[in-house]
Structure formats: structure tokens, C-alpha cells
């Protein structure tokens, strides 16, 4: 399966956003539009558990306003990205892909996510994963399995499966996962990506 979009390098996105050739908002709108293609007949997405367009667009508009005033916007300025749903995002629900056992509203944003936001990157939504981040296949009983973007009928690896699929499908140019025993590296490998632990 071909990706929905081929993103420029992260460096090129930042250069273009800072120079005004692209707006941060246009990058977020594109990522959200691509994410909407993922809806299945059931109304769910194999990649995303939730999308947060209002939040992402507000961040993008704030960055564009900074740029228009000649202010610094960070070394990841304008890059849309996806977040694995075991990582807290203040005010939003964290499920760890186990909504019946774990679902709770996050009181604060995890340091790893806040660090990317502080550098100008823009999260658009929370991705599907193995329940509780336990498993190496990308199978999930609650939100559905995460299919491999290159091999129909095969899985995408886990537990950061949705994050890997989001990048491999060209929905976002980067995504955040977590890894204790291969949970970034395996889905990255299964989906033909580079994964950093």
C-alpha cells in the first residue's frame, strides 16, 4: 500500500514553516485530513484512538503568530506528530488501549510530550497500541488490530503499532512511542521505518 503522503524531512518542514513558505496550520490541517482517511466501516481508525483537532490547530495558530512577530518558535516548529495512548496529555483521556480497565483523564502532560510541544512540534492525536503496552504484534481487542501498511493481512508490530503505522502511512512525519523491550524498534522494523529508543 502506498503512503497517503510523502512528507519532506523534519528539517525541511521546520525551515519552510519558519520562512513562511508553509504555515504550521497548513501542516496540521494536512495531517488531520490524512488521519481522517483511516476511518473504517465501523467508524473507528486502525491507527488513531482519538484525534484532537481543536487543540492541534490552536497550537499551530499560536506558532504562526509567533513567526509573524519574528519570534523564535523552536527547532521542531510546525511538525505534526502522533502520540502513543499510554502517554499522558493534560485534560485528555489516556487509555493505554484498555478503556475498560484503565481509562482516566490526565492531570498533566508527560515530560516527553511536553518537551516536544515546547520545541514547536504539534500533537494531533493518540494512537492505537497493544493493550497496556504489552505485546509485540499490534493486536487490540478494544480498538481493533493495527494492520501492516505494506503487507495486507499482516500486523504492524507492537506495542507502539499505531505510532509506527501513522508514520509509515504518511499521516504524520514523526510519532511518539514507548519502548522497554522492543516496543518502538519492532513496529518500526515491521513497518519499514527508523525507530529511536
mmCIF file of N, CA and C in Angstrom, residues 42-151:
data_model
loop_
_atom_site.group_PDB
_atom_site.id
_atom_site.type_symbol
_atom_site.label_atom_id
_atom_site.label_comp_id
_atom_site.label_asym_id
_atom_site.label_seq_id
_atom_site.Cartn_x
_atom_site.Cartn_y
_atom_site.Cartn_z
ATOM 1 N N UNK A 42 -16.699 0.686 10.563
ATOM 2 C CA UNK A 42 -17.220 0.752 11.931
ATOM 3 C C UNK A 42 -17.140 2.160 12.516
ATOM 4 N N UNK A 43 -16.494 3.073 11.772
ATOM 5 C CA UNK A 43 -16.315 4.429 12.265
ATOM 6 C C UNK A 43 -15.066 4.604 13.104
ATOM 7 N N UNK A 44 -14.317 3.538 13.271
ATOM 8 C CA UNK A 44 -13.078 3.613 14.046
ATOM 9 C C UNK A 44 -11.884 3.660 13.103
ATOM 10 N N UNK A 45 -10.733 3.959 13.654
ATOM 11 C CA UNK A 45 -9.493 4.011 12.886
ATOM 12 C C UNK A 45 -8.549 2.932 13.385
ATOM 13 N N UNK A 46 -7.847 2.226 12.496
ATOM 14 C CA UNK A 46 -6.871 1.251 12.968
ATOM 15 C C UNK A 46 -5.630 1.911 13.562
ATOM 16 N N UNK A 47 -5.449 3.189 13.273
ATOM 17 C CA UNK A 47 -4.240 3.898 13.691
ATOM 18 C C UNK A 47 -4.461 4.767 14.921
ATOM 19 N N UNK A 48 -5.530 5.552 14.921
ATOM 20 C CA UNK A 48 -5.762 6.530 15.986
ATOM 21 C C UNK A 48 -6.907 6.111 16.891
ATOM 22 N N UNK A 49 -6.694 6.240 18.191
ATOM 23 C CA UNK A 49 -7.757 6.074 19.173
ATOM 24 C C UNK A 49 -8.552 7.372 19.275
ATOM 25 N N UNK A 50 -7.858 8.502 19.188
ATOM 26 C CA UNK A 50 -8.540 9.801 19.243
ATOM 27 C C UNK A 50 -7.730 10.840 18.489
ATOM 28 N N UNK A 51 -8.447 11.802 17.886
ATOM 29 C CA UNK A 51 -7.827 12.957 17.243
ATOM 30 C C UNK A 51 -8.249 14.202 18.015
ATOM 31 N N UNK A 52 -7.364 15.193 18.056
ATOM 32 C CA UNK A 52 -7.639 16.401 18.833
ATOM 33 C C UNK A 52 -7.353 17.632 17.983
ATOM 34 N N UNK A 53 -8.217 17.834 17.000
ATOM 35 C CA UNK A 53 -8.023 18.881 16.001
ATOM 36 C C UNK A 53 -8.012 20.272 16.621
ATOM 37 N N UNK A 54 -8.947 20.571 17.511
ATOM 38 C CA UNK A 54 -9.029 21.924 18.073
ATOM 39 C C UNK A 54 -7.737 22.289 18.805
ATOM 40 N N UNK A 55 -7.235 21.359 19.587
ATOM 41 C CA UNK A 55 -6.003 21.598 20.326
ATOM 42 C C UNK A 55 -4.833 21.807 19.353
ATOM 43 N N UNK A 56 -4.716 20.926 18.376
ATOM 44 C CA UNK A 56 -3.597 20.996 17.429
ATOM 45 C C UNK A 56 -3.639 22.281 16.607
ATOM 46 N N UNK A 57 -4.815 22.658 16.144
ATOM 47 C CA UNK A 57 -4.932 23.872 15.336
ATOM 48 C C UNK A 57 -4.653 25.124 16.163
ATOM 49 N N UNK A 58 -5.053 25.113 17.428
ATOM 50 C CA UNK A 58 -4.756 26.257 18.298
ATOM 51 C C UNK A 58 -3.249 26.405 18.503
ATOM 52 N N UNK A 59 -2.553 25.285 18.715
ATOM 53 C CA UNK A 59 -1.094 25.334 18.840
ATOM 54 C C UNK A 59 -0.460 25.850 17.555
ATOM 55 N N UNK A 60 -0.946 25.372 16.415
ATOM 56 C CA UNK A 60 -0.403 25.798 15.124
ATOM 57 C C UNK A 60 -0.603 27.297 14.919
ATOM 58 N N UNK A 61 -1.792 27.789 15.233
ATOM 59 C CA UNK A 61 -2.062 29.221 15.061
ATOM 60 C C UNK A 61 -1.166 30.059 15.968
ATOM 61 N N UNK A 62 -0.910 29.568 17.180
ATOM 62 C CA UNK A 62 -0.021 30.293 18.102
ATOM 63 C C UNK A 62 1.403 30.349 17.547
ATOM 64 N N UNK A 63 1.843 29.245 16.945
ATOM 65 C CA UNK A 63 3.180 29.240 16.338
ATOM 66 C C UNK A 63 3.244 30.190 15.145
ATOM 67 N N UNK A 64 2.224 30.167 14.307
ATOM 68 C CA UNK A 64 2.206 31.066 13.145
ATOM 69 C C UNK A 64 2.215 32.529 13.588
ATOM 70 N N UNK A 65 1.519 32.827 14.684
ATOM 71 C CA UNK A 65 1.521 34.200 15.216
ATOM 72 C C UNK A 65 2.914 34.580 15.708
ATOM 73 N N UNK A 66 3.604 33.647 16.362
ATOM 74 C CA UNK A 66 4.974 33.901 16.814
ATOM 75 C C UNK A 66 5.879 34.226 15.633
ATOM 76 N N UNK A 67 5.753 33.417 14.586
ATOM 77 C CA UNK A 67 6.592 33.611 13.403
ATOM 78 C C UNK A 67 6.318 34.970 12.775
ATOM 79 N N UNK A 68 5.061 35.341 12.699
ATOM 80 C CA UNK A 68 4.703 36.637 12.092
ATOM 81 C C UNK A 68 5.259 37.815 12.888
ATOM 82 N N UNK A 69 5.482 37.602 14.192
ATOM 83 C CA UNK A 69 6.065 38.649 15.035
ATOM 84 C C UNK A 69 7.590 38.589 15.069
ATOM 85 N N UNK A 70 8.157 37.622 14.334
ATOM 86 C CA UNK A 70 9.607 37.482 14.293
ATOM 87 C C UNK A 70 10.189 36.792 15.505
ATOM 88 N N UNK A 71 9.351 36.056 16.240
ATOM 89 C CA UNK A 71 9.816 35.365 17.442
ATOM 90 C C UNK A 71 10.259 33.943 17.118
ATOM 91 N N UNK A 72 11.111 33.395 17.959
ATOM 92 C CA UNK A 72 11.580 32.019 17.797
ATOM 93 C C UNK A 72 10.451 31.050 18.139
ATOM 94 N N UNK A 73 10.335 29.989 17.354
ATOM 95 C CA UNK A 73 9.237 29.033 17.590
ATOM 96 C C UNK A 73 9.719 27.613 17.868
ATOM 97 N N UNK A 74 11.021 27.398 17.985
ATOM 98 C CA UNK A 74 11.532 26.084 18.348
ATOM 99 C C UNK A 74 12.136 25.323 17.194
ATOM 100 N N UNK A 75 13.002 24.360 17.520
ATOM 101 C CA UNK A 75 13.702 23.619 16.469
ATOM 102 C C UNK A 75 12.866 22.508 15.845
ATOM 103 N N UNK A 76 11.630 22.297 16.330
ATOM 104 C CA UNK A 76 10.695 21.355 15.705
ATOM 105 C C UNK A 76 9.435 22.092 15.239
ATOM 106 N N UNK A 77 9.568 23.365 15.004
ATOM 107 C CA UNK A 77 8.436 24.250 14.727
ATOM 108 C C UNK A 77 7.574 23.770 13.553
ATOM 109 N N UNK A 78 6.300 23.520 13.849
ATOM 110 C CA UNK A 78 5.327 23.206 12.807
ATOM 111 C C UNK A 78 5.247 21.752 12.398
ATOM 112 N N UNK A 79 5.949 20.858 13.092
ATOM 113 C CA UNK A 79 5.918 19.436 12.726
ATOM 114 C C UNK A 79 4.754 18.751 13.438
ATOM 115 N N UNK A 80 3.768 18.252 12.682
ATOM 116 C CA UNK A 80 2.686 17.497 13.321
ATOM 117 C C UNK A 80 3.155 16.089 13.677
ATOM 118 N N UNK A 81 2.649 15.573 14.794
ATOM 119 C CA UNK A 81 3.071 14.227 15.184
ATOM 120 C C UNK A 81 1.964 13.519 15.951
ATOM 121 N N UNK A 82 2.109 12.198 16.076
ATOM 122 C CA UNK A 82 1.149 11.364 16.783
ATOM 123 C C UNK A 82 1.741 10.911 18.111
ATOM 124 N N UNK A 83 0.858 10.582 19.062
ATOM 125 C CA UNK A 83 1.276 10.238 20.427
ATOM 126 C C UNK A 83 0.669 8.892 20.829
ATOM 127 N N UNK A 84 1.490 7.975 21.262
ATOM 128 C CA UNK A 84 1.006 6.685 21.752
ATOM 129 C C UNK A 84 0.097 6.892 22.961
ATOM 130 N N UNK A 85 -1.008 6.148 23.021
ATOM 131 C CA UNK A 85 -2.012 6.422 24.044
ATOM 132 C C UNK A 85 -1.726 5.797 25.415
ATOM 133 N N UNK A 86 -0.450 5.657 25.752
ATOM 134 C CA UNK A 86 -0.076 5.390 27.148
ATOM 135 C C UNK A 86 0.718 6.571 27.695
ATOM 136 N N UNK A 87 0.741 7.665 26.937
ATOM 137 C CA UNK A 87 1.476 8.865 27.308
ATOM 138 C C UNK A 87 0.460 9.950 27.663
ATOM 139 N N UNK A 88 0.566 10.496 28.860
ATOM 140 C CA UNK A 88 -0.417 11.474 29.341
ATOM 141 C C UNK A 88 -0.339 12.793 28.583
ATOM 142 N N UNK A 89 -1.532 13.327 28.309
ATOM 143 C CA UNK A 89 -1.710 14.611 27.622
ATOM 144 C C UNK A 89 -2.768 15.341 28.431
ATOM 145 N N UNK A 90 -2.378 16.399 29.100
ATOM 146 C CA UNK A 90 -3.224 17.066 30.085
ATOM 147 C C UNK A 90 -4.633 17.363 29.572
ATOM 148 N N UNK A 91 -5.636 16.963 30.370
ATOM 149 C CA UNK A 91 -7.027 17.227 30.049
ATOM 150 C C UNK A 91 -7.665 16.208 29.137
ATOM 151 N N UNK A 92 -6.862 15.320 28.566
ATOM 152 C CA UNK A 92 -7.377 14.304 27.652
ATOM 153 C C UNK A 92 -7.312 12.925 28.308
ATOM 154 N N UNK A 93 -8.079 12.006 27.752
ATOM 155 C CA UNK A 93 -8.130 10.658 28.296
ATOM 156 C C UNK A 93 -6.935 9.834 27.842
ATOM 157 N N UNK A 94 -6.295 9.183 28.788
ATOM 158 C CA UNK A 94 -5.269 8.182 28.496
ATOM 159 C C UNK A 94 -5.908 6.823 28.744
ATOM 160 N N UNK A 95 -5.869 5.941 27.736
ATOM 161 C CA UNK A 95 -6.493 4.625 27.895
ATOM 162 C C UNK A 95 -5.499 3.480 27.966
ATOM 163 N N UNK A 96 -4.255 3.710 27.504
ATOM 164 C CA UNK A 96 -3.303 2.607 27.334
ATOM 165 C C UNK A 96 -3.952 1.484 26.530
ATOM 166 N N UNK A 97 -4.882 1.882 25.649
ATOM 167 C CA UNK A 97 -5.624 0.946 24.788
ATOM 168 C C UNK A 97 -6.390 -0.102 25.579
ATOM 169 N N UNK A 98 -6.754 0.254 26.812
ATOM 170 C CA UNK A 98 -7.511 -0.634 27.686
ATOM 171 C C UNK A 98 -8.626 0.175 28.355
ATOM 172 N N UNK A 99 -9.606 0.636 27.591
ATOM 173 C CA UNK A 99 -10.577 1.603 28.120
ATOM 174 C C UNK A 99 -11.419 1.091 29.272
ATOM 175 N N UNK A 100 -11.642 -0.194 29.355
ATOM 176 C CA UNK A 100 -12.471 -0.717 30.447
ATOM 177 C C UNK A 100 -11.698 -0.837 31.747
ATOM 178 N N UNK A 101 -10.389 -1.030 31.648
ATOM 179 C CA UNK A 101 -9.592 -1.260 32.854
ATOM 180 C C UNK A 101 -8.818 -0.033 33.317
ATOM 181 N N UNK A 102 -8.537 0.900 32.405
ATOM 182 C CA UNK A 102 -7.569 1.932 32.764
ATOM 183 C C UNK A 102 -8.044 3.362 32.520
ATOM 184 N N UNK A 103 -8.912 3.607 31.588
ATOM 185 C CA UNK A 103 -9.230 4.941 31.084
ATOM 186 C C UNK A 103 -9.337 5.992 32.191
ATOM 187 N N UNK A 104 -8.569 7.068 32.045
ATOM 188 C CA UNK A 104 -8.605 8.155 33.016
ATOM 189 C C UNK A 104 -8.181 9.459 32.350
ATOM 190 N N UNK A 105 -8.626 10.572 32.917
ATOM 191 C CA UNK A 105 -8.268 11.879 32.405
ATOM 192 C C UNK A 105 -6.912 12.287 32.978
ATOM 193 N N UNK A 106 -6.012 12.686 32.113
ATOM 194 C CA UNK A 106 -4.665 13.054 32.559
ATOM 195 C C UNK A 106 -4.681 14.421 33.226
ATOM 196 N N UNK A 107 -4.024 14.532 34.358
ATOM 197 C CA UNK A 107 -3.959 15.802 35.085
ATOM 198 C C UNK A 107 -2.821 16.680 34.588
ATOM 199 N N UNK A 108 -1.788 16.069 34.026
ATOM 200 C CA UNK A 108 -0.680 16.852 33.476
ATOM 201 C C UNK A 108 -0.124 16.141 32.254
ATOM 202 N N UNK A 109 0.634 16.859 31.481
ATOM 203 C CA UNK A 109 1.231 16.318 30.267
ATOM 204 C C UNK A 109 2.576 15.679 30.599
ATOM 205 N N UNK A 110 2.798 14.482 30.078
ATOM 206 C CA UNK A 110 4.066 13.788 30.297
ATOM 207 C C UNK A 110 5.237 14.636 29.800
ATOM 208 N N UNK A 111 6.359 14.544 30.497
ATOM 209 C CA UNK A 111 7.535 15.355 30.153
ATOM 210 C C UNK A 111 7.986 15.141 28.712
ATOM 211 N N UNK A 112 7.933 13.893 28.247
ATOM 212 C CA UNK A 112 8.403 13.609 26.890
ATOM 213 C C UNK A 112 7.518 14.293 25.849
ATOM 214 N N UNK A 113 6.221 14.356 26.101
ATOM 215 C CA UNK A 113 5.304 15.041 25.186
ATOM 216 C C UNK A 113 5.440 16.555 25.321
ATOM 217 N N UNK A 114 5.487 17.047 26.543
ATOM 218 C CA UNK A 114 5.612 18.491 26.747
ATOM 219 C C UNK A 114 6.902 19.024 26.140
ATOM 220 N N UNK A 115 7.967 18.234 26.227
ATOM 221 C CA UNK A 115 9.239 18.653 25.646
ATOM 222 C C UNK A 115 9.145 18.887 24.149
ATOM 223 N N UNK A 116 8.423 18.017 23.450
ATOM 224 C CA UNK A 116 8.252 18.190 22.005
ATOM 225 C C UNK A 116 7.378 19.405 21.698
ATOM 226 N N UNK A 117 6.312 19.585 22.475
ATOM 227 C CA UNK A 117 5.441 20.754 22.283
ATOM 228 C C UNK A 117 6.230 22.036 22.524
ATOM 229 N N UNK A 118 7.057 22.059 23.561
ATOM 230 C CA UNK A 118 7.853 23.248 23.876
ATOM 231 C C UNK A 118 8.831 23.586 22.755
ATOM 232 N N UNK A 119 9.217 22.585 21.978
ATOM 233 C CA UNK A 119 10.140 22.810 20.864
ATOM 234 C C UNK A 119 9.400 23.104 19.562
ATOM 235 N N UNK A 120 8.062 23.213 19.625
ATOM 236 C CA UNK A 120 7.286 23.636 18.458
ATOM 237 C C UNK A 120 6.590 22.535 17.692
ATOM 238 N N UNK A 121 6.751 21.275 18.106
ATOM 239 C CA UNK A 121 6.032 20.179 17.444
ATOM 240 C C UNK A 121 4.582 20.183 17.915
ATOM 241 N N UNK A 122 3.688 19.646 17.078
ATOM 242 C CA UNK A 122 2.249 19.760 17.330
ATOM 243 C C UNK A 122 1.593 18.379 17.319
ATOM 244 N N UNK A 123 1.151 17.894 18.487
ATOM 245 C CA UNK A 123 0.474 16.590 18.524
ATOM 246 C C UNK A 123 -0.941 16.697 17.952
ATOM 247 N N UNK A 124 -1.336 15.690 17.157
ATOM 248 C CA UNK A 124 -2.687 15.724 16.569
ATOM 249 C C UNK A 124 -3.619 14.683 17.163
ATOM 250 N N UNK A 125 -3.078 13.638 17.807
ATOM 251 C CA UNK A 125 -3.958 12.606 18.338
ATOM 252 C C UNK A 125 -3.198 11.483 19.004
ATOM 253 N N UNK A 126 -3.966 10.570 19.621
ATOM 254 C CA UNK A 126 -3.424 9.426 20.358
ATOM 255 C C UNK A 126 -3.580 8.160 19.512
ATOM 256 N N UNK A 127 -2.540 7.339 19.481
ATOM 257 C CA UNK A 127 -2.523 6.188 18.577
ATOM 258 C C UNK A 127 -2.843 4.866 19.267
ATOM 259 N N UNK A 128 -3.337 3.941 18.453
ATOM 260 C CA UNK A 128 -3.662 2.583 18.872
ATOM 261 C C UNK A 128 -2.386 1.832 19.246
ATOM 262 N N UNK A 129 -2.537 0.771 20.032
ATOM 263 C CA UNK A 129 -1.371 0.056 20.553
ATOM 264 C C UNK A 129 -1.818 -1.267 21.154
ATOM 265 N N UNK A 130 -0.872 -2.124 21.475
ATOM 266 C CA UNK A 130 -1.190 -3.293 22.288
ATOM 267 C C UNK A 130 -1.708 -2.830 23.640
ATOM 268 N N UNK A 131 -2.743 -3.500 24.153
ATOM 269 C CA UNK A 131 -3.319 -3.135 25.436
ATOM 270 C C UNK A 131 -2.250 -3.133 26.534
ATOM 271 N N UNK A 132 -2.216 -2.048 27.322
ATOM 272 C CA UNK A 132 -1.254 -1.867 28.404
ATOM 273 C C UNK A 132 0.203 -1.826 27.903
ATOM 274 N N UNK A 133 0.389 -1.679 26.609
ATOM 275 C CA UNK A 133 1.731 -1.703 26.012
ATOM 276 C C UNK A 133 2.421 -3.044 26.232
ATOM 277 N N UNK A 134 1.619 -4.106 26.312
ATOM 278 C CA UNK A 134 2.160 -5.452 26.483
ATOM 279 C C UNK A 134 1.848 -6.252 25.229
ATOM 280 N N UNK A 135 2.862 -6.592 24.475
ATOM 281 C CA UNK A 135 2.671 -7.368 23.253
ATOM 282 C C UNK A 135 3.495 -6.802 22.122
ATOM 283 N N UNK A 136 3.799 -7.639 21.163
ATOM 284 C CA UNK A 136 4.686 -7.240 20.065
ATOM 285 C C UNK A 136 4.026 -7.355 18.699
ATOM 286 N N UNK A 137 2.690 -7.384 18.658
ATOM 287 C CA UNK A 137 2.004 -7.628 17.384
ATOM 288 C C UNK A 137 1.158 -6.470 16.874
ATOM 289 N N UNK A 138 0.645 -5.631 17.762
ATOM 290 C CA UNK A 138 -0.285 -4.581 17.352
ATOM 291 C C UNK A 138 -1.720 -5.050 17.340
ATOM 292 N N UNK A 139 -2.025 -6.114 18.085
ATOM 293 C CA UNK A 139 -3.404 -6.608 18.178
ATOM 294 C C UNK A 139 -4.076 -5.998 19.406
ATOM 295 N N UNK A 140 -5.327 -5.562 19.233
ATOM 296 C CA UNK A 140 -6.042 -4.945 20.337
ATOM 297 C C UNK A 140 -7.517 -5.313 20.283
ATOM 298 N N UNK A 141 -8.028 -5.843 21.392
ATOM 299 C CA UNK A 141 -9.409 -6.319 21.439
ATOM 300 C C UNK A 141 -10.419 -5.172 21.487
ATOM 301 N N UNK A 142 -10.019 -4.019 21.990
ATOM 302 C CA UNK A 142 -10.945 -2.906 22.162
ATOM 303 C C UNK A 142 -11.029 -2.005 20.933
ATOM 304 N N UNK A 143 -9.879 -1.652 20.368
ATOM 305 C CA UNK A 143 -9.839 -0.692 19.264
ATOM 306 C C UNK A 143 -9.522 -1.328 17.921
ATOM 307 N N UNK A 144 -9.368 -2.640 17.899
ATOM 308 C CA UNK A 144 -9.062 -3.335 16.651
ATOM 309 C C UNK A 144 -7.569 -3.474 16.438
ATOM 310 N N UNK A 145 -7.211 -4.392 15.573
ATOM 311 C CA UNK A 145 -5.809 -4.631 15.262
ATOM 312 C C UNK A 145 -5.254 -3.510 14.384
ATOM 313 N N UNK A 146 -3.946 -3.339 14.424
ATOM 314 C CA UNK A 146 -3.278 -2.338 13.607
ATOM 315 C C UNK A 146 -2.615 -3.053 12.430
ATOM 316 N N UNK A 147 -3.207 -2.959 11.233
ATOM 317 C CA UNK A 147 -2.664 -3.701 10.100
ATOM 318 C C UNK A 147 -1.350 -3.110 9.586
ATOM 319 N N UNK A 148 -0.533 -3.989 9.038
ATOM 320 C CA UNK A 148 0.726 -3.561 8.452
ATOM 321 C C UNK A 148 0.437 -2.740 7.192
ATOM 322 N N UNK A 149 1.045 -1.553 7.061
ATOM 323 C CA UNK A 149 0.749 -0.712 5.899
ATOM 324 C C UNK A 149 1.319 -1.236 4.593
ATOM 325 N N UNK A 150 2.245 -2.187 4.664
ATOM 326 C CA UNK A 150 2.890 -2.706 3.454
ATOM 327 C C UNK A 150 2.420 -4.103 3.058
ATOM 328 N N UNK A 151 1.922 -4.858 4.033
ATOM 329 C CA UNK A 151 1.561 -6.251 3.792
ATOM 330 C C UNK A 151 0.140 -6.508 4.276
#
